[in-house]
Coordinates of C-alpha atoms in Angstrom, one line a residue:
Chain Z
M1 CA -35.0 -3.1 -24.4
Q2 CA -33.1 -6.1 -23.0
F3 CA -33.7 -7.7 -19.6
G4 CA -31.4 -10.1 -18.0
I5 CA -29.5 -11.3 -14.9
F6 CA -25.9 -10.9 -13.8
T7 CA -24.1 -12.9 -11.3
V8 CA -21.0 -12.4 -9.2
G9 CA -20.6 -16.2 -8.7
D10 CA -19.9 -15.9 -5.0
V11 CA -19.8 -18.9 -2.7
T12 CA -21.5 -17.5 0.4
P13 CA -22.9 -19.6 3.3
D14 CA -26.7 -19.4 3.6
P15 CA -27.0 -17.3 6.8
T16 CA -30.2 -19.1 7.8
N17 CA -28.5 -22.5 8.1
G18 CA -24.7 -21.9 7.7
R19 CA -24.5 -24.2 4.7
A20 CA -22.3 -23.1 1.8
P21 CA -22.5 -24.7 -1.7
S22 CA -19.3 -26.4 -2.9
E23 CA -17.6 -24.8 -5.9
H24 CA -19.0 -27.5 -8.1
E25 CA -22.5 -26.9 -6.9
R26 CA -22.2 -23.1 -7.3
I27 CA -20.8 -23.4 -10.9
K28 CA -23.6 -25.8 -11.8
A29 CA -26.1 -23.5 -10.2
M30 CA -24.9 -20.6 -12.3
V31 CA -25.5 -22.7 -15.4
T32 CA -29.0 -23.7 -14.1
L33 CA -29.8 -20.0 -13.6
A34 CA -28.7 -19.1 -17.2
L35 CA -30.9 -21.9 -18.6
K36 CA -33.8 -20.7 -16.4
A37 CA -33.3 -17.2 -17.6
E38 CA -33.9 -18.2 -21.2
E39 CA -36.9 -20.4 -20.1
V40 CA -38.7 -17.5 -18.4
G41 CA -38.1 -15.1 -21.3
L42 CA -35.1 -13.1 -20.3
D43 CA -32.7 -11.8 -22.9
V44 CA -29.3 -11.7 -21.2
F45 CA -27.2 -13.8 -18.8
A46 CA -23.9 -12.2 -17.7
T47 CA -21.3 -13.8 -15.4
G48 CA -18.6 -12.1 -13.4
E49 CA -14.9 -12.8 -13.7
H50 CA -12.9 -13.4 -10.5
H51 CA -9.6 -14.9 -9.6
N52 CA -9.9 -15.2 -5.9
P53 CA -12.1 -17.1 -3.4
P54 CA -15.0 -16.9 -2.5
F55 CA -15.8 -16.5 -6.2
V56 CA -15.9 -19.3 -8.7
P57 CA -16.1 -17.9 -12.3
S58 CA -12.5 -17.5 -13.3
S59 CA -13.1 -18.7 -16.9
P60 CA -16.1 -16.9 -18.4
T61 CA -15.8 -18.1 -22.0
T62 CA -15.7 -21.7 -20.9
M63 CA -18.9 -21.3 -18.9
L64 CA -20.6 -19.2 -21.6
G65 CA -19.6 -21.6 -24.3
Y66 CA -21.3 -24.5 -22.4
I67 CA -24.4 -22.3 -21.9
A68 CA -24.4 -21.3 -25.5
A69 CA -24.7 -25.0 -26.5
R70 CA -27.7 -25.4 -24.3
T71 CA -29.7 -22.3 -25.2
E72 CA -31.3 -20.8 -28.3
R73 CA -31.9 -17.1 -27.8
L74 CA -30.1 -15.9 -24.7
I75 CA -27.4 -13.3 -25.2
L76 CA -24.3 -14.3 -23.2
S77 CA -22.3 -11.6 -21.6
T78 CA -20.0 -10.7 -18.8
A79 CA -20.1 -8.5 -15.7
T80 CA -17.2 -7.8 -16.0
T81 CA -14.4 -9.0 -18.1
L82 CA -11.1 -7.7 -16.7
I83 CA -9.6 -5.5 -19.3
T84 CA -6.7 -4.7 -17.0
T85 CA -5.3 -8.1 -16.1
N86 CA -6.3 -10.2 -19.2
D87 CA -4.1 -10.0 -22.2
P88 CA -6.2 -8.1 -24.9
V89 CA -4.9 -10.6 -27.5
K90 CA -6.5 -13.4 -25.5
I91 CA -9.7 -11.5 -25.0
A92 CA -9.9 -10.9 -28.7
E93 CA -9.5 -14.6 -29.5
D94 CA -11.6 -16.1 -26.7
Y95 CA -14.6 -13.9 -27.3
A96 CA -14.4 -14.2 -31.1
M97 CA -14.4 -17.9 -30.7
L98 CA -17.3 -17.8 -28.3
Q99 CA -19.1 -15.5 -30.8
H100 CA -18.8 -18.1 -33.6
L101 CA -19.9 -21.0 -31.3
A102 CA -22.9 -19.0 -30.1
D103 CA -23.9 -17.7 -33.5
G104 CA -23.4 -14.1 -32.5
R105 CA -25.3 -14.2 -29.1
V106 CA -22.3 -12.7 -27.3
D107 CA -21.3 -9.3 -26.0
L108 CA -19.1 -8.3 -23.1
M109 CA -18.8 -5.8 -20.4
L110 CA -15.3 -4.5 -19.6
G111 CA -14.2 -3.5 -16.1
R112 CA -11.0 -2.9 -14.3
G113 CA -11.3 -5.0 -11.2
N114 CA -10.9 -3.4 -7.8
T115 CA -8.9 -6.1 -6.0
G116 CA -5.3 -5.0 -5.7
P117 CA -3.7 -8.4 -5.1
V118 CA -5.2 -9.8 -8.3
Y119 CA -3.1 -7.5 -10.5
P120 CA 0.4 -8.9 -9.7
W121 CA -0.9 -12.5 -10.1
F122 CA -1.3 -11.5 -13.7
G123 CA 1.9 -9.5 -14.0
Q124 CA 0.2 -6.1 -13.5
D125 CA -0.1 -3.3 -10.9
I126 CA -3.4 -1.8 -9.8
R127 CA -1.8 1.7 -9.8
N128 CA -1.8 1.4 -13.6
G129 CA -5.4 0.3 -13.6
L130 CA -6.8 3.2 -15.7
S131 CA -3.9 3.2 -18.1
L132 CA -4.2 -0.5 -18.6
A133 CA -7.9 -0.1 -19.4
V134 CA -7.2 2.6 -22.0
E135 CA -4.3 0.8 -23.7
N136 CA -5.6 -2.8 -23.6
Y137 CA -9.0 -1.7 -25.0
A138 CA -7.4 0.3 -27.7
L139 CA -5.5 -2.9 -28.8
L140 CA -8.6 -5.1 -28.4
H141 CA -10.6 -2.7 -30.5
E142 CA -8.0 -2.8 -33.3
L143 CA -7.4 -6.6 -33.2
W144 CA -11.1 -7.1 -33.9
R145 CA -11.2 -4.6 -36.8
T146 CA -7.9 -4.8 -38.5
D147 CA -6.8 -8.2 -40.0
V148 CA -3.0 -7.6 -39.7
V149 CA -1.9 -5.6 -36.8
D150 CA 1.4 -3.9 -36.0
W151 CA 1.3 -2.5 -32.5
E152 CA 3.4 -1.2 -29.7
G153 CA 2.4 -0.1 -26.2
R154 CA 3.5 0.3 -22.7
F155 CA 2.2 -2.9 -21.1
R156 CA 2.7 -5.9 -23.4
T157 CA 5.2 -7.1 -26.0
P158 CA 4.9 -5.4 -29.4
L159 CA 3.0 -7.2 -32.2
Q160 CA 4.3 -7.4 -35.8
G161 CA 2.0 -8.6 -38.5
F162 CA -0.3 -10.3 -36.0
T163 CA -3.7 -11.6 -36.9
A164 CA -6.1 -12.5 -34.1
T165 CA -8.0 -15.6 -35.0
P166 CA -10.8 -16.4 -35.5
R167 CA -11.9 -13.2 -37.1
P168 CA -15.2 -11.9 -35.6
L169 CA -18.3 -13.5 -36.9
D170 CA -19.6 -11.8 -40.1
G171 CA -16.8 -9.3 -39.7
V172 CA -18.6 -7.7 -36.8
P173 CA -17.0 -7.6 -33.3
P174 CA -19.1 -8.3 -30.2
F175 CA -20.8 -5.2 -28.7
V176 CA -18.8 -3.8 -25.8
W177 CA -20.2 -2.3 -22.6
H178 CA -17.8 -0.4 -20.4
G179 CA -18.7 -0.9 -16.8
S180 CA -18.0 1.6 -14.1
I181 CA -19.3 2.7 -10.7
R182 CA -17.3 5.8 -10.2
T183 CA -14.9 6.7 -12.9
P184 CA -15.6 9.5 -15.4
E185 CA -12.7 8.4 -17.6
I186 CA -14.5 5.2 -18.3
A187 CA -17.7 7.0 -19.3
E188 CA -15.4 9.1 -21.6
Q189 CA -13.8 6.0 -23.1
A190 CA -17.2 4.4 -23.8
A191 CA -18.4 7.6 -25.4
Y192 CA -15.3 8.0 -27.5
Y193 CA -15.7 4.6 -29.1
G194 CA -19.5 4.8 -29.4
D195 CA -19.7 1.7 -27.1
G196 CA -22.2 1.1 -24.4
F197 CA -21.9 2.3 -20.8
F198 CA -23.1 0.1 -18.0
A199 CA -23.5 1.8 -14.6
N200 CA -23.7 -0.8 -11.9
N201 CA -25.9 1.3 -9.7
I202 CA -27.1 -1.3 -7.3
F203 CA -25.2 -0.4 -4.2
W204 CA -25.2 3.4 -4.3
P205 CA -27.7 6.3 -4.5
K206 CA -28.9 7.6 -7.8
E207 CA -27.4 11.1 -7.8
H208 CA -23.9 9.8 -8.4
F209 CA -25.0 7.7 -11.4
I210 CA -27.1 10.5 -12.9
R211 CA -23.9 12.6 -13.1
L212 CA -21.9 9.7 -14.6
I213 CA -24.5 8.7 -17.2
S214 CA -25.2 12.3 -18.2
L215 CA -21.5 12.7 -18.8
Y216 CA -21.4 9.6 -21.0
R217 CA -24.5 10.7 -23.0
E218 CA -23.1 14.2 -23.5
R219 CA -19.7 12.9 -24.7
Y220 CA -21.3 10.2 -26.9
A221 CA -23.0 13.1 -28.8
H222 CA -19.8 15.1 -28.7
Y223 CA -17.9 12.3 -30.6
G224 CA -20.7 12.2 -33.2
H225 CA -22.1 8.8 -32.7
G226 CA -25.7 10.1 -32.4
T227 CA -27.7 12.2 -30.0
A228 CA -27.2 12.0 -26.2
E229 CA -30.6 10.1 -26.1
Q230 CA -29.3 7.5 -28.5
A231 CA -26.3 6.5 -26.4
Y232 CA -26.3 2.9 -25.1
V233 CA -27.0 2.8 -21.4
G234 CA -27.2 -0.3 -19.2
L235 CA -28.3 -0.4 -15.5
G236 CA -28.2 -2.8 -12.6
G237 CA -31.0 -3.8 -10.3
Q238 CA -31.4 -5.9 -7.2
V239 CA -34.7 -7.4 -6.1
F240 CA -36.3 -10.0 -3.9
M241 CA -40.0 -10.8 -4.4
R242 CA -42.9 -12.6 -2.9
K243 CA -46.5 -12.2 -3.9
N244 CA -47.0 -10.6 -0.5
S245 CA -44.6 -7.7 0.3
Q246 CA -44.2 -8.6 4.0
D247 CA -43.3 -12.2 3.2
A248 CA -40.5 -10.9 0.9
V249 CA -39.1 -8.7 3.6
R250 CA -39.3 -11.4 6.3
E251 CA -37.6 -14.0 4.1
F252 CA -34.9 -11.7 2.7
R253 CA -33.9 -9.9 5.9
P254 CA -31.3 -12.4 7.2
Y255 CA -29.6 -12.5 3.8
F256 CA -29.6 -8.7 3.6
D257 CA -28.3 -8.3 7.2
Q258 CA -25.2 -10.5 6.5
A259 CA -24.7 -9.9 2.8
P260 CA -21.2 -9.3 1.6
V261 CA -20.8 -5.6 0.4
Y262 CA -23.4 -3.9 2.6
G263 CA -24.3 -6.3 5.4
N264 CA -24.0 -5.3 9.0
G265 CA -24.5 -1.7 7.9
P266 CA -27.8 0.2 7.2
S267 CA -31.1 -1.4 7.8
L268 CA -33.0 -3.1 4.9
E269 CA -35.5 -0.2 5.0
E270 CA -32.8 2.4 4.8
F271 CA -31.0 0.6 2.0
T272 CA -34.1 0.1 -0.1
E273 CA -34.9 3.8 0.3
Q274 CA -31.4 4.9 -0.8
T275 CA -30.5 2.4 -3.5
P276 CA -32.2 0.4 -6.3
L277 CA -32.7 -2.6 -4.0
T278 CA -36.4 -3.6 -3.9
V279 CA -37.7 -6.2 -1.5
G280 CA -41.4 -6.6 -1.9
S281 CA -44.1 -7.6 -4.3
P282 CA -43.6 -7.9 -8.1
Q283 CA -45.6 -4.6 -8.5
E284 CA -43.1 -2.8 -6.2
V285 CA -40.3 -4.1 -8.3
I286 CA -42.1 -2.8 -11.5
D287 CA -42.7 0.6 -9.9
K288 CA -39.1 1.0 -8.8
T289 CA -37.5 -0.2 -12.0
L290 CA -39.7 2.2 -14.1
I291 CA -38.4 5.1 -12.1
F292 CA -34.9 4.4 -13.5
R293 CA -36.0 5.8 -16.8
E294 CA -37.0 9.0 -15.2
H295 CA -33.6 9.4 -13.7
F296 CA -31.4 8.1 -16.5
G297 CA -33.4 8.5 -19.7
D298 CA -34.6 5.7 -22.0
Y299 CA -32.0 2.9 -21.8
Q300 CA -31.1 -0.4 -23.5
R301 CA -30.3 -3.0 -20.9
Q302 CA -31.5 -3.8 -17.5
L303 CA -29.7 -6.6 -15.5
F304 CA -30.9 -7.8 -12.2
L305 CA -28.7 -9.4 -9.5
M306 CA -30.7 -12.2 -8.1
D307 CA -28.5 -14.9 -6.6
H308 CA -26.0 -13.5 -4.1
A309 CA -25.6 -13.5 -0.3
G310 CA -26.1 -17.2 0.1
L311 CA -29.7 -17.4 -1.3
P312 CA -30.4 -21.1 -2.1
L313 CA -30.8 -22.1 -5.7
K314 CA -34.4 -23.2 -5.3
T315 CA -35.3 -19.7 -4.0
V316 CA -33.5 -18.0 -6.8
L317 CA -35.3 -20.2 -9.4
E318 CA -38.6 -19.1 -7.8
Q319 CA -37.4 -15.5 -8.1
L320 CA -36.7 -16.0 -11.8
D321 CA -40.2 -17.4 -12.3
L322 CA -41.7 -14.3 -10.7
L323 CA -39.4 -12.0 -12.7
G324 CA -40.3 -13.7 -16.0
E325 CA -44.0 -14.1 -15.4
E326 CA -45.0 -11.0 -13.5
V327 CA -42.4 -8.3 -13.9
I328 CA -40.7 -8.4 -17.3
P329 CA -43.8 -8.5 -19.5
V330 CA -45.1 -5.4 -17.7
L331 CA -41.7 -3.7 -17.9
R332 CA -41.4 -4.4 -21.6
R333 CA -44.8 -2.9 -22.2
E334 CA -44.2 0.2 -20.0
F335 CA -40.7 0.9 -21.3
A336 CA -41.9 0.6 -24.9
A337 CA -44.7 3.1 -24.3
N338 CA -43.5 6.7 -25.0
R339 CA -40.1 5.5 -26.1
P340 CA -38.9 7.8 -28.9
A341 CA -38.6 6.0 -32.2
D342 CA -35.0 7.0 -32.7
V343 CA -33.8 5.6 -29.4
P344 CA -32.1 2.3 -30.2
D345 CA -33.0 -1.1 -28.7
G346 CA -30.5 -3.2 -26.9
P347 CA -27.8 -4.2 -29.4
T348 CA -27.8 -7.6 -31.0
H349 CA -25.5 -9.3 -33.5
E350 CA -28.1 -8.9 -36.2
F351 CA -28.4 -5.2 -35.5
L352 CA -24.6 -4.8 -35.6
V353 CA -24.4 -6.6 -38.9
A354 CA -27.1 -4.4 -40.4
R355 CA -25.4 -1.3 -39.0
A356 CA -22.1 -2.3 -40.5
A357 CA -23.7 -2.9 -43.9
A358 CA -25.4 0.4 -43.8
D359 CA -22.1 2.2 -42.8
A360 CA -20.3 0.4 -45.6
A361 CA -23.0 1.4 -48.1
S362 CA -22.9 5.1 -47.1
A363 CA -19.1 5.0 -47.2
N364 CA -19.2 3.6 -50.7
A365 CA -21.7 6.3 -51.7
A366 CA -19.4 8.9 -50.2
S367 CA -16.4 7.6 -52.0
A368 CA -18.4 7.5 -55.2
N369 CA -19.4 11.1 -54.7
A370 CA -15.8 12.0 -53.9
A371 CA -14.6 10.2 -57.1
A372 CA -17.2 12.1 -59.1
A373 CA -16.1 15.3 -57.5
N374 CA -12.4 14.5 -58.2
A375 CA -13.3 13.7 -61.8
A376 CA -15.1 17.0 -62.1
A377 CA -12.2 18.8 -60.6
A378 CA -9.8 17.0 -63.0
D379 CA -12.0 18.1 -65.9
A380 CA -11.9 21.7 -64.7
A381 CA -8.2 21.6 -64.3
A382 CA -7.9 20.2 -67.8
D383 CA -10.1 23.0 -69.1
T384 CA -7.9 25.5 -67.3
A385 CA -4.8 23.9 -68.7
S386 CA -6.2 24.0 -72.3
V387 CA -7.2 27.6 -71.8
T388 CA -3.8 28.5 -70.5
A389 CA -2.3 26.6 -73.4
S390 CA -4.4 28.4 -75.9
V391 CA -3.5 31.8 -74.4
T392 CA 0.2 31.1 -74.4
G393 CA 0.0 29.4 -77.7
Chain W
M1 CA -21.2 40.4 0.4
H2 CA -22.0 36.9 1.4
P3 CA -21.2 35.9 5.0
Y4 CA -18.2 33.7 5.5
R5 CA -19.2 30.0 6.0
L6 CA -17.5 28.8 9.2
V7 CA -18.1 25.1 10.1
V8 CA -17.2 23.6 13.4
V9 CA -16.8 19.8 13.7
T10 CA -16.8 18.6 17.3
A11 CA -16.4 15.0 18.4
G12 CA -17.3 15.3 22.1
L13 CA -19.5 12.5 23.3
S14 CA -21.1 13.7 26.6
Q15 CA -23.7 16.3 26.8
P16 CA -22.7 19.0 27.5
S17 CA -19.1 18.2 26.6
S18 CA -15.9 20.2 27.3
T19 CA -15.1 19.5 23.6
R20 CA -18.2 21.4 22.5
L21 CA -17.5 24.1 25.1
L22 CA -14.0 24.6 23.6
A23 CA -15.4 24.5 20.0
D24 CA -18.0 27.2 20.9
R25 CA -15.3 29.5 22.4
L26 CA -13.1 29.1 19.3
A27 CA -16.1 29.8 17.0
E28 CA -17.1 32.9 18.9
A29 CA -13.5 34.2 19.0
T30 CA -13.1 33.6 15.3
R31 CA -16.4 35.4 14.6
L32 CA -15.0 38.4 16.5
A33 CA -11.7 38.3 14.7
V34 CA -13.1 38.1 11.2
E35 CA -15.1 41.3 11.5
H36 CA -17.3 40.4 8.6
P37 CA -20.6 38.5 8.8
V38 CA -20.1 34.9 9.6
E39 CA -22.5 32.0 9.0
L40 CA -21.8 29.4 11.6
R41 CA -22.7 25.7 11.4
V42 CA -21.8 23.3 14.2
I43 CA -21.6 19.6 13.4
E44 CA -21.8 17.3 16.4
L45 CA -20.3 14.0 15.3
R46 CA -22.2 12.2 18.1
D47 CA -25.4 12.7 16.1
L48 CA -23.7 11.2 13.0
A49 CA -22.0 8.2 14.7
T50 CA -24.1 5.5 13.2
D51 CA -24.3 7.2 9.8
V52 CA -20.5 7.4 9.7
A53 CA -20.2 3.7 10.5
K54 CA -22.8 2.8 7.8
N55 CA -20.9 4.9 5.3
M56 CA -17.7 2.9 6.1
V57 CA -19.7 -0.3 5.4
T58 CA -21.6 0.7 2.2
G59 CA -19.3 3.3 0.7
F60 CA -22.0 6.0 0.5
P61 CA -23.3 8.6 3.0
S62 CA -26.9 8.7 4.3
P63 CA -28.7 12.0 3.4
T64 CA -28.0 13.4 6.8
L65 CA -24.3 12.6 6.7
A66 CA -24.1 13.8 3.1
D67 CA -25.5 17.2 4.2
A68 CA -22.8 17.5 6.9
L69 CA -20.0 16.4 4.5
D70 CA -21.2 18.9 2.0
A71 CA -21.3 21.7 4.6
V72 CA -17.6 20.9 5.5
T73 CA -16.6 20.8 1.8
R74 CA -18.3 24.1 1.0
S75 CA -17.1 26.0 4.1
D76 CA -14.6 28.9 3.9
A77 CA -12.9 27.8 7.2
L78 CA -13.1 24.8 9.5
I79 CA -12.7 24.4 13.3
A80 CA -12.0 20.7 14.1
V81 CA -12.1 19.7 17.8
S82 CA -11.6 16.2 19.2
P83 CA -11.3 14.7 22.6
I84 CA -8.0 12.9 23.1
F85 CA -8.8 9.2 23.6
T86 CA -6.0 6.6 24.1
A87 CA -3.3 9.1 23.2
S88 CA -4.8 10.3 19.9
Y89 CA -8.0 11.8 18.2
S90 CA -11.1 9.8 18.9
G91 CA -12.0 7.1 16.5
L92 CA -15.3 8.8 15.5
F93 CA -13.4 12.0 14.7
K94 CA -10.9 10.1 12.4
S95 CA -13.8 8.1 10.8
F96 CA -15.6 11.3 9.9
F97 CA -12.5 12.6 8.0
D98 CA -12.0 9.1 6.5
V99 CA -15.4 9.3 4.8
L100 CA -14.9 12.9 3.7
D101 CA -13.7 13.2 0.1
N102 CA -9.9 13.6 0.2
T103 CA -10.0 16.7 -1.9
A104 CA -12.7 18.4 0.3
L105 CA -10.2 20.3 2.5
T106 CA -7.6 21.3 -0.1
G107 CA -6.4 24.8 0.7
K108 CA -9.0 25.3 3.4
P109 CA -8.0 27.2 6.6
V110 CA -8.4 24.8 9.5
L111 CA -8.0 25.4 13.2
I112 CA -7.3 22.3 15.2
A113 CA -8.1 21.9 18.9
A114 CA -8.5 19.1 21.5
T115 CA -9.6 18.4 25.0
G116 CA -8.3 15.9 27.5
G117 CA -8.2 15.0 31.2
T118 CA -4.6 15.9 31.6
A119 CA -2.2 18.3 29.8
R120 CA 0.2 15.4 29.2
H121 CA -1.5 14.6 26.0
S122 CA -1.5 18.1 24.5
L123 CA 1.1 17.1 21.8
A124 CA -1.5 14.7 20.3
L125 CA -2.5 17.8 18.4
E126 CA 0.9 18.1 16.8
H127 CA 1.6 14.4 16.1
A128 CA -2.0 13.2 15.3
L129 CA -4.4 16.0 14.2
R130 CA -1.9 18.3 12.4
P131 CA -0.5 15.5 10.1
L132 CA -4.1 14.4 9.4
F133 CA -5.0 17.8 8.0
T134 CA -1.7 18.3 6.4
Y135 CA -2.3 15.1 4.5
L136 CA -5.7 16.5 3.4
R137 CA -3.8 19.6 2.1
A138 CA -5.6 22.0 4.5
T139 CA -3.9 25.2 5.6
V140 CA -3.6 24.5 9.4
A141 CA -3.3 27.5 11.7
P142 CA 0.0 27.5 13.6
T143 CA -1.6 27.6 17.0
A144 CA -3.5 24.5 18.0
V145 CA -5.5 24.8 21.2
Y146 CA -5.5 22.1 23.9
A147 CA -7.8 22.4 26.9
S148 CA -7.4 20.0 29.9
S149 CA -9.3 19.9 33.2
E150 CA -7.2 22.5 34.9
D151 CA -7.8 25.0 32.1
W152 CA -11.5 25.0 32.9
A153 CA -10.8 25.3 36.6
S154 CA -8.7 28.5 36.3
N155 CA -10.4 31.9 35.9
G156 CA -9.9 35.1 34.0
D157 CA -7.0 35.7 31.8
T158 CA -5.7 32.2 31.7
G159 CA -3.4 30.7 29.1
L160 CA -6.4 29.0 27.5
S161 CA -8.1 32.3 26.8
R162 CA -5.0 33.7 25.2
R163 CA -4.5 30.6 23.1
V164 CA -8.1 30.7 22.0
T165 CA -7.8 34.4 20.9
R166 CA -4.4 33.8 19.2
A167 CA -5.6 30.7 17.3
A168 CA -8.9 32.4 16.2
G169 CA -6.9 35.4 15.0
E170 CA -4.7 33.1 12.9
L171 CA -7.7 31.4 11.4
A172 CA -9.3 34.7 10.6
D173 CA -6.1 35.9 8.9
L174 CA -5.9 32.8 6.8
L175 CA -9.6 33.1 5.9
L176 CA -9.4 36.8 5.0
R177 CA -6.2 36.3 3.0
R178 CA -7.6 33.4 1.1
P179 CA -8.5 34.0 -2.6
A180 CA -12.0 33.5 -3.8
P181 CA -13.2 30.0 -2.8
A182 CA -11.9 27.4 -5.3
A183 CA -14.7 25.4 -6.9
V184 CA -13.3 22.2 -5.6
H185 CA -16.5 20.3 -6.1
D186 CA -17.0 21.3 -9.7
Q187 CA -13.6 19.9 -10.6
Q188 CA -14.6 16.3 -9.7
D189 CA -16.5 15.8 -12.9
R190 CA -14.0 17.4 -15.1
V191 CA -13.4 14.9 -18.0
V192 CA -10.0 14.1 -19.4
P193 CA -10.6 14.1 -23.2
F194 CA -10.0 10.6 -24.4
A195 CA -7.3 11.6 -26.9
E196 CA -5.3 12.8 -23.8
Q197 CA -5.8 9.5 -22.1
L198 CA -4.6 7.6 -25.1
A199 CA -1.6 9.9 -25.6
A200 CA -0.6 9.2 -22.0
V201 CA -0.2 5.5 -22.6
R202 CA 1.5 5.8 -26.0
P203 CA 5.2 4.8 -25.8
A204 CA 7.5 7.9 -26.2

């Protein structure tokens, strides 16, 4: 099981003093958080992609390439990469390049983006959002797996004899998660390809996501990639901790009350009751996160949102210390207990390389069998022919 | 047979309110006109006002509001009554239907009604409430009932009583003629097989 953090990269004034970081400070802070994530023993850092203020991360592979050079183990990912407004050719190239530089420590989460005005800035139309996600991913999938591609679709110029370079590291494309908060078609898409499905459940009640994840698992099995329990599920989480639960609530409340997305709405108490948000002691975070498994089954990746709503960098770094020291070790132990042996771990490049080798070996074995069967059939046919010849002769 | 599920949504704010009074008369008249067992549920939007506002902010309903939205979605017929504020339905009334799933009322028989201080605003039913429910693909009864102050002052066989009876009869007819309730909710999770999704984007 993999644990990590994901960040939106918002520039939000700290509601307790009105101070907002500059874009430069925020970008550097995101890098600091990624380095800290590795230091405290997390597995994944994922950045959002946005093309409008108040968000800074418009160029994820630039940022992740820089982080790759300064880390050793951390898997670098996105939350999310816009499969609708980015050219799939450019995604294929950028992330393959990043994959080489990071020695395989790269995967990505695809999403559509829900901000209407962004689409025309990139020559698209939000009304085609779902169709763009379907077509662009079909092309991206092929570009990473076929060396020379002839292709024609609705949304971009055709390709004749095109090779995306560099080719994926070790011939194995980065693992892809399809992110969605409400769209069954995306769960279906993830299942069809045998890719991962990331349900960003942090702002809504669980019932909705239980339906979506069950659908994905069921369809994953339907398409023959494994059992429903073996499908790759990722979940979000949102926490604020202090040793003492009351201190956490007191400190986080002003950030909660004015947070983008849900601020000026329900109370902190209502929201923590109805969504995955946990504000309290590390033990409370552990207890709440462990419940996810009961709702959604054994899963592969848990990403926490730690740094939004104007929380100062210093505070977020303290949060990561608590997460790494007190929460994650317990979660690793507890999630490993009673986990069926055939449920896969979070996907890594090494795992994908081994899986591809195993698939190739079984394909070779199958074709050898088929060749043997063909040879036997040919012999039989020859026998029949000679019998026929002898009868007529 | 199961009783028909009749739900009343009323957006009156005072207690007691003339909006609730009108809603109750419409519900009772509908019950009489249906001549089958009717299970009635009245939803007072005043009780849900903060939940509706929170839903607009967060995008999901509280358990209490979810229960009310579910009752409306599963009903066999709906009576929707709003006070007329500032020449139209009240903001709370509109907000409730804004947070309701936009397929929840498809094909559902709906009776619309309103109250106001003066009869001058009675056409708000026709230029505000009726288009709202038409947009939601409900089957709206032809008679919409408006009650102003003078309607409550008159006695006996007033125009209001006749309109209530006529509207309730129309709603009952729509309800009884309606085929077995469509499983609107179950269709939400219907999955479009991926081969169809791919085929839809392939150039012809």
